[in-house]
C-alpha cells in the first residue's frame, strides 16, 4: 500500500516538473517568435536608395515596380525627355535622340525649323522694287606680262612662264637659236646676223678685227645673240672705207625771156 502511494507521488512530481519545463519553454519561445514576426513585417525586399543614380539601367524590373509603388522612386516618366532642361544649350548638351523627340513632340531643339512659340508675322513684308541689273561693259583682260619689256634679254632675264606666255600669245621671246634671232635695240628690231654685219661695215670699218668687235657690240645690245657666230652671220671685215657719195649738183636753168606780142586796139566809131 505504502509503496503504491509512493510511486503515485513520484509520478505526479515528474508530471509537474515536465509541465513547468514546457511552460518555461513556451514562455521563452513565444516572445522570440513574436519578435521574428515583428521584424519580418518591417523587412523591405529592396533598398531603393542603392543604385538610384543609375536606376534605369542598373535596377531590375521587379525593383523598379516595387520602388515606384512603395517609394515613388524609379518610376518611368510619361515623357522620356525633359525638353526644358538644358534648352539654353541644347545643341551641346542634348543627345541625338532627345533632339529628335523634343523637335517632333514639342518643337524644341529643331536645327532649321523655328520654335512654335516664336512670334509669327501677320503678313509677309513688302519688299521695295529692285532695279533691273545693269550690265557693265566688259573690261579687257589684264595681261600678266609686258612682252615688249626686256625683250632683248628675254633669253636670260625672263622667267620660263613669261617666255611661254609671250611666245604663245605675242609671238615674242620664243626660244630660237642662230643668227636669225631678233634683236630689239633702240626701238629697232633686226636679227643678230644683220646687226653684226652692219656694225662691222659701219661702226668698226677699216679695222682688222671689225667682225669680232661688231659681235662684242651686238652681245652688249642683245645677250641672246651669243648663239650666233661670226661665220654664221656672214661677217666679212672691211679693210677700206666705203666710198663717199659726192653731193648732188644743182643745175640752174637758163632764164628765158618772152616778149609779149603787141596788141592793137581799134577805137570804136
CSV table of C-alpha atoms in Angstrom, one decimal:
chain,number,residue,atom,x,y,z
A,1,UNK,CA,0.0,0.0,0.0
A,2,UNK,CA,2.7,2.4,1.0
A,3,UNK,CA,4.8,1.5,-2.0
A,4,UNK,CA,1.9,2.2,-4.3
A,5,UNK,CA,1.2,5.7,-2.8
A,6,UNK,CA,5.0,6.5,-3.1
A,7,UNK,CA,5.1,5.6,-6.7
A,8,UNK,CA,2.0,7.7,-7.5
A,9,UNK,CA,3.5,10.7,-5.7
A,10,UNK,CA,6.7,10.4,-7.6
A,11,UNK,CA,4.8,10.2,-10.9
A,12,UNK,CA,2.9,13.4,-10.0
A,13,UNK,CA,6.2,15.1,-9.3
A,14,UNK,CA,7.6,14.1,-12.6
A,15,UNK,CA,4.4,15.3,-14.3
A,16,UNK,CA,4.7,18.7,-12.6
A,17,UNK,CA,8.3,19.0,-13.5
A,18,UNK,CA,7.6,18.3,-17.2
A,19,UNK,CA,4.7,20.8,-17.1
A,20,UNK,CA,6.9,23.5,-15.7
A,21,UNK,CA,9.6,22.8,-18.2
A,22,UNK,CA,7.1,23.0,-21.1
A,23,UNK,CA,5.7,26.3,-19.7
A,24,UNK,CA,9.2,27.8,-19.4
A,25,UNK,CA,9.9,26.8,-23.0
A,26,UNK,CA,6.7,28.3,-24.2
A,27,UNK,CA,7.5,31.5,-22.3
A,28,UNK,CA,10.8,31.8,-24.0
A,29,UNK,CA,9.7,30.7,-27.5
A,30,UNK,CA,6.6,32.8,-27.9
A,31,UNK,CA,8.3,36.2,-27.5
A,32,UNK,CA,11.1,35.1,-29.8
A,33,UNK,CA,8.6,34.1,-32.5
A,34,UNK,CA,6.8,37.4,-32.0
A,35,UNK,CA,10.0,39.4,-32.4
A,36,UNK,CA,10.8,37.5,-35.5
A,37,UNK,CA,7.3,38.1,-36.8
A,38,UNK,CA,7.5,41.8,-36.0
A,39,UNK,CA,10.9,42.1,-37.6
A,40,UNK,CA,9.8,40.3,-40.7
A,41,UNK,CA,6.9,42.7,-41.0
A,42,UNK,CA,9.3,45.7,-41.3
A,43,UNK,CA,11.9,44.0,-43.6
A,44,UNK,CA,11.7,45.6,-47.2
A,45,UNK,CA,12.7,43.5,-50.2
A,46,UNK,CA,14.6,46.3,-51.9
A,47,UNK,CA,16.7,49.3,-50.8
A,48,UNK,CA,15.6,52.0,-53.3
A,49,UNK,CA,18.4,54.3,-52.4
A,50,UNK,CA,21.1,51.9,-53.6
A,51,UNK,CA,21.9,52.4,-57.3
A,52,UNK,CA,19.3,55.1,-57.7
A,53,UNK,CA,21.7,57.3,-59.8
A,54,UNK,CA,21.6,54.6,-62.5
A,55,UNK,CA,18.2,53.0,-61.8
A,56,UNK,CA,17.2,52.9,-65.5
A,57,UNK,CA,20.0,50.5,-66.4
A,58,UNK,CA,21.0,49.0,-63.1
A,59,UNK,CA,17.7,48.0,-61.5
A,60,UNK,CA,15.7,45.0,-62.4
A,61,UNK,CA,12.0,45.2,-63.5
A,62,UNK,CA,10.8,44.0,-60.1
A,63,UNK,CA,12.8,46.5,-58.2
A,64,UNK,CA,11.6,49.3,-60.4
A,65,UNK,CA,8.0,48.3,-59.9
A,66,UNK,CA,8.3,47.9,-56.1
A,67,UNK,CA,10.3,51.1,-55.6
A,68,UNK,CA,8.0,53.2,-57.8
A,69,UNK,CA,4.9,51.8,-56.0
A,70,UNK,CA,6.2,52.0,-52.4
A,71,UNK,CA,8.8,54.8,-52.5
A,72,UNK,CA,7.9,56.7,-55.7
A,73,UNK,CA,11.4,56.2,-56.9
A,74,UNK,CA,12.5,54.7,-60.3
A,75,UNK,CA,9.2,55.5,-61.9
A,76,UNK,CA,9.2,55.7,-65.7
A,77,UNK,CA,8.0,59.1,-66.7
A,78,UNK,CA,5.3,59.6,-69.4
A,79,UNK,CA,7.8,61.7,-71.4
A,80,UNK,CA,11.2,60.2,-72.0
A,81,UNK,CA,12.9,63.6,-72.1
A,82,UNK,CA,12.6,66.9,-70.3
A,83,UNK,CA,12.7,69.4,-73.2
A,84,UNK,CA,13.0,72.4,-70.8
A,85,UNK,CA,16.1,71.1,-69.0
A,86,UNK,CA,19.3,72.4,-70.7
A,87,UNK,CA,17.3,74.0,-73.6
A,88,UNK,CA,19.6,77.1,-73.4
A,89,UNK,CA,22.5,74.9,-74.7
A,90,UNK,CA,20.6,72.1,-76.3
A,91,UNK,CA,23.0,71.8,-79.3
A,92,UNK,CA,25.8,70.8,-76.9
A,93,UNK,CA,24.0,69.1,-74.1
A,94,UNK,CA,21.2,67.1,-75.6
A,95,UNK,CA,21.6,63.7,-77.1
A,96,UNK,CA,20.7,62.9,-80.7
A,97,UNK,CA,17.5,61.0,-79.5
A,98,UNK,CA,16.4,63.9,-77.3
A,99,UNK,CA,16.9,66.4,-80.1
A,100,UNK,CA,14.6,64.3,-82.4
A,101,UNK,CA,12.0,63.6,-79.8
A,102,UNK,CA,11.8,67.2,-78.5
A,103,UNK,CA,11.7,68.6,-82.0
A,104,UNK,CA,8.9,66.3,-83.2
A,105,UNK,CA,6.8,66.4,-80.0
A,106,UNK,CA,7.4,69.9,-78.6
A,107,UNK,CA,9.0,71.9,-81.4
A,108,UNK,CA,12.2,72.4,-79.4
A,109,UNK,CA,15.7,71.7,-80.5
A,110,UNK,CA,14.9,71.7,-84.2
A,111,UNK,CA,18.0,72.6,-86.3
A,112,UNK,CA,16.2,74.6,-89.0
A,113,UNK,CA,12.5,74.9,-88.2
A,114,UNK,CA,11.8,77.8,-85.8
A,115,UNK,CA,10.2,77.1,-82.5
A,116,UNK,CA,6.4,77.3,-82.4
A,117,UNK,CA,6.4,79.9,-79.7
A,118,UNK,CA,8.3,82.4,-81.8
A,119,UNK,CA,6.0,85.3,-82.9
A,120,UNK,CA,4.7,84.9,-86.4
A,121,UNK,CA,4.3,87.8,-88.7
A,122,UNK,CA,0.8,88.6,-89.7
A,123,UNK,CA,1.8,89.2,-93.3
A,124,UNK,CA,4.9,89.0,-95.4
A,125,UNK,CA,6.8,92.3,-95.5
A,126,UNK,CA,6.6,94.2,-98.7
A,127,UNK,CA,10.0,94.4,-100.3
A,128,UNK,CA,10.9,97.5,-102.3
A,129,UNK,CA,11.1,97.1,-106.0
A,130,UNK,CA,14.5,96.1,-107.2
A,131,UNK,CA,16.1,97.9,-110.0
A,132,UNK,CA,17.0,96.0,-113.1
A,133,UNK,CA,20.6,94.9,-113.1
A,134,UNK,CA,22.8,96.9,-115.3
A,135,UNK,CA,25.3,95.2,-117.5
A,136,UNK,CA,28.7,96.6,-117.0
A,137,UNK,CA,30.9,97.0,-120.0
A,138,UNK,CA,33.4,94.1,-120.1
A,139,UNK,CA,36.8,95.1,-119.0
A,140,UNK,CA,39.7,93.9,-121.2
A,141,UNK,CA,41.6,91.1,-119.6
A,142,UNK,CA,44.8,92.2,-117.9
A,143,UNK,CA,47.8,90.6,-119.5
A,144,UNK,CA,50.1,89.0,-117.0
A,145,UNK,CA,53.3,90.1,-118.8
A,146,UNK,CA,54.5,93.0,-120.9
A,147,UNK,CA,56.3,91.2,-123.6
A,148,UNK,CA,58.0,94.3,-125.1
A,149,UNK,CA,59.7,95.0,-121.8
A,150,UNK,CA,63.2,93.4,-121.7
A,151,UNK,CA,62.7,91.6,-125.0
A,152,UNK,CA,66.4,91.9,-125.8
A,153,UNK,CA,67.3,90.0,-122.7
A,154,UNK,CA,64.4,87.6,-122.8
A,155,UNK,CA,66.6,84.5,-123.1
A,156,UNK,CA,68.5,85.2,-119.8
A,157,UNK,CA,66.2,87.6,-117.9
A,158,UNK,CA,62.7,86.2,-118.5
A,159,UNK,CA,61.1,83.5,-116.3
A,160,UNK,CA,60.0,80.3,-118.0
A,161,UNK,CA,56.4,81.3,-117.5
A,162,UNK,CA,56.9,84.7,-119.2
A,163,UNK,CA,58.7,83.1,-122.1
A,164,UNK,CA,55.9,80.6,-122.6
A,165,UNK,CA,53.1,83.1,-122.4
A,166,UNK,CA,54.7,85.8,-124.6
A,167,UNK,CA,55.7,83.2,-127.2
A,168,UNK,CA,52.2,81.7,-127.3
A,169,UNK,CA,50.2,84.9,-127.2
A,170,UNK,CA,52.5,87.6,-128.7
A,171,UNK,CA,55.0,85.5,-130.7
A,172,UNK,CA,57.8,87.2,-128.7
A,173,UNK,CA,60.6,85.7,-126.7
A,174,UNK,CA,60.2,82.4,-128.5
A,175,UNK,CA,63.3,80.2,-128.0
A,176,UNK,CA,65.3,80.4,-131.2
A,177,UNK,CA,68.9,80.0,-131.9
A,178,UNK,CA,71.3,81.1,-134.5
A,179,UNK,CA,71.7,84.5,-136.3
A,180,UNK,CA,68.0,84.8,-137.2
A,181,UNK,CA,67.1,85.6,-133.6
A,182,UNK,CA,65.5,89.1,-133.5
A,183,UNK,CA,67.5,91.7,-131.5
A,184,UNK,CA,65.5,94.8,-130.5
A,185,UNK,CA,67.7,97.8,-129.6
A,186,UNK,CA,66.8,101.5,-129.5
A,187,UNK,CA,63.3,100.6,-130.7
A,188,UNK,CA,64.6,98.9,-133.9
A,189,UNK,CA,64.3,95.2,-134.4
A,190,UNK,CA,66.9,93.4,-136.6
A,191,UNK,CA,68.3,89.9,-136.5
A,192,UNK,CA,71.6,89.2,-134.7
A,193,UNK,CA,73.3,88.5,-138.0
A,194,UNK,CA,72.1,91.8,-139.6
A,195,UNK,CA,73.4,93.8,-136.6
A,196,UNK,CA,76.8,92.0,-136.7
A,197,UNK,CA,77.3,92.7,-140.4
A,198,UNK,CA,76.1,96.3,-140.2
A,199,UNK,CA,78.3,97.1,-137.2
A,200,UNK,CA,81.3,95.6,-138.9
A,201,UNK,CA,80.8,97.6,-142.1
A,202,UNK,CA,79.8,100.9,-140.4
A,203,UNK,CA,80.9,101.1,-136.7
A,204,UNK,CA,84.2,99.2,-137.0
A,205,UNK,CA,85.0,99.7,-140.7
A,206,UNK,CA,88.7,99.5,-141.7
A,207,UNK,CA,89.7,97.7,-138.5
A,208,UNK,CA,91.4,94.4,-138.6
A,209,UNK,CA,89.1,92.7,-136.2
A,210,UNK,CA,85.9,94.5,-137.2
A,211,UNK,CA,83.8,91.4,-137.1
A,212,UNK,CA,84.9,90.4,-133.6
A,213,UNK,CA,84.3,94.0,-132.4
A,214,UNK,CA,80.9,94.0,-134.1
A,215,UNK,CA,80.0,90.7,-132.4
A,216,UNK,CA,81.0,92.1,-128.9
A,217,UNK,CA,78.9,95.2,-129.5
A,218,UNK,CA,75.8,93.2,-130.5
A,219,UNK,CA,76.2,90.9,-127.5
A,220,UNK,CA,76.1,94.0,-125.3
A,221,UNK,CA,72.9,95.1,-127.0
A,222,UNK,CA,71.3,91.7,-127.1
A,223,UNK,CA,72.8,89.0,-124.9
A,224,UNK,CA,70.8,86.2,-126.5
A,225,UNK,CA,72.7,86.7,-129.8
A,226,UNK,CA,75.5,84.6,-128.3
A,227,UNK,CA,74.1,81.7,-130.2
A,228,UNK,CA,75.1,83.5,-133.4
A,229,UNK,CA,78.7,83.1,-134.6
A,230,UNK,CA,80.7,85.3,-136.9
A,231,UNK,CA,80.8,82.7,-139.6
A,232,UNK,CA,77.0,82.1,-139.4
A,233,UNK,CA,76.4,85.8,-139.5
A,234,UNK,CA,78.3,86.0,-142.8
A,235,UNK,CA,80.5,88.9,-141.5
A,236,UNK,CA,83.5,89.9,-143.7
A,237,UNK,CA,85.9,92.5,-142.4
A,238,UNK,CA,86.0,95.7,-144.5
A,239,UNK,CA,89.6,96.9,-145.0
A,240,UNK,CA,88.7,100.1,-146.7
A,241,UNK,CA,86.2,102.8,-146.0
A,242,UNK,CA,83.2,102.8,-148.2
A,243,UNK,CA,83.3,105.5,-151.0
A,244,UNK,CA,81.8,108.8,-150.1
A,245,UNK,CA,78.8,109.7,-152.2
A,246,UNK,CA,79.5,113.1,-153.9
A,247,UNK,CA,77.0,115.8,-153.1
A,248,UNK,CA,74.4,116.2,-155.7
A,249,UNK,CA,74.9,119.2,-158.1
A,250,UNK,CA,72.1,121.6,-158.8
A,251,UNK,CA,71.8,122.9,-162.4
A,252,UNK,CA,70.3,126.3,-162.7
A,253,UNK,CA,68.2,126.6,-165.8
A,254,UNK,CA,68.9,129.5,-168.2
A,255,UNK,CA,66.4,132.2,-167.9
A,256,UNK,CA,64.0,132.6,-170.8
A,257,UNK,CA,62.7,136.0,-171.9
A,258,UNK,CA,59.4,136.1,-173.6
A,259,UNK,CA,58.4,139.3,-175.5
A,260,UNK,CA,54.8,139.8,-175.4
A,261,UNK,CA,53.2,140.3,-178.8
A,262,UNK,CA,51.9,143.9,-179.4
A,263,UNK,CA,48.2,144.3,-179.3
A,264,UNK,CA,46.4,146.8,-181.5
A,265,UNK,CA,43.0,148.1,-180.4
A,266,UNK,CA,40.8,149.7,-183.0
A,267,UNK,CA,38.7,152.5,-181.5
A,268,UNK,CA,35.1,152.2,-181.8
A,269,UNK,CA,33.4,154.6,-184.3
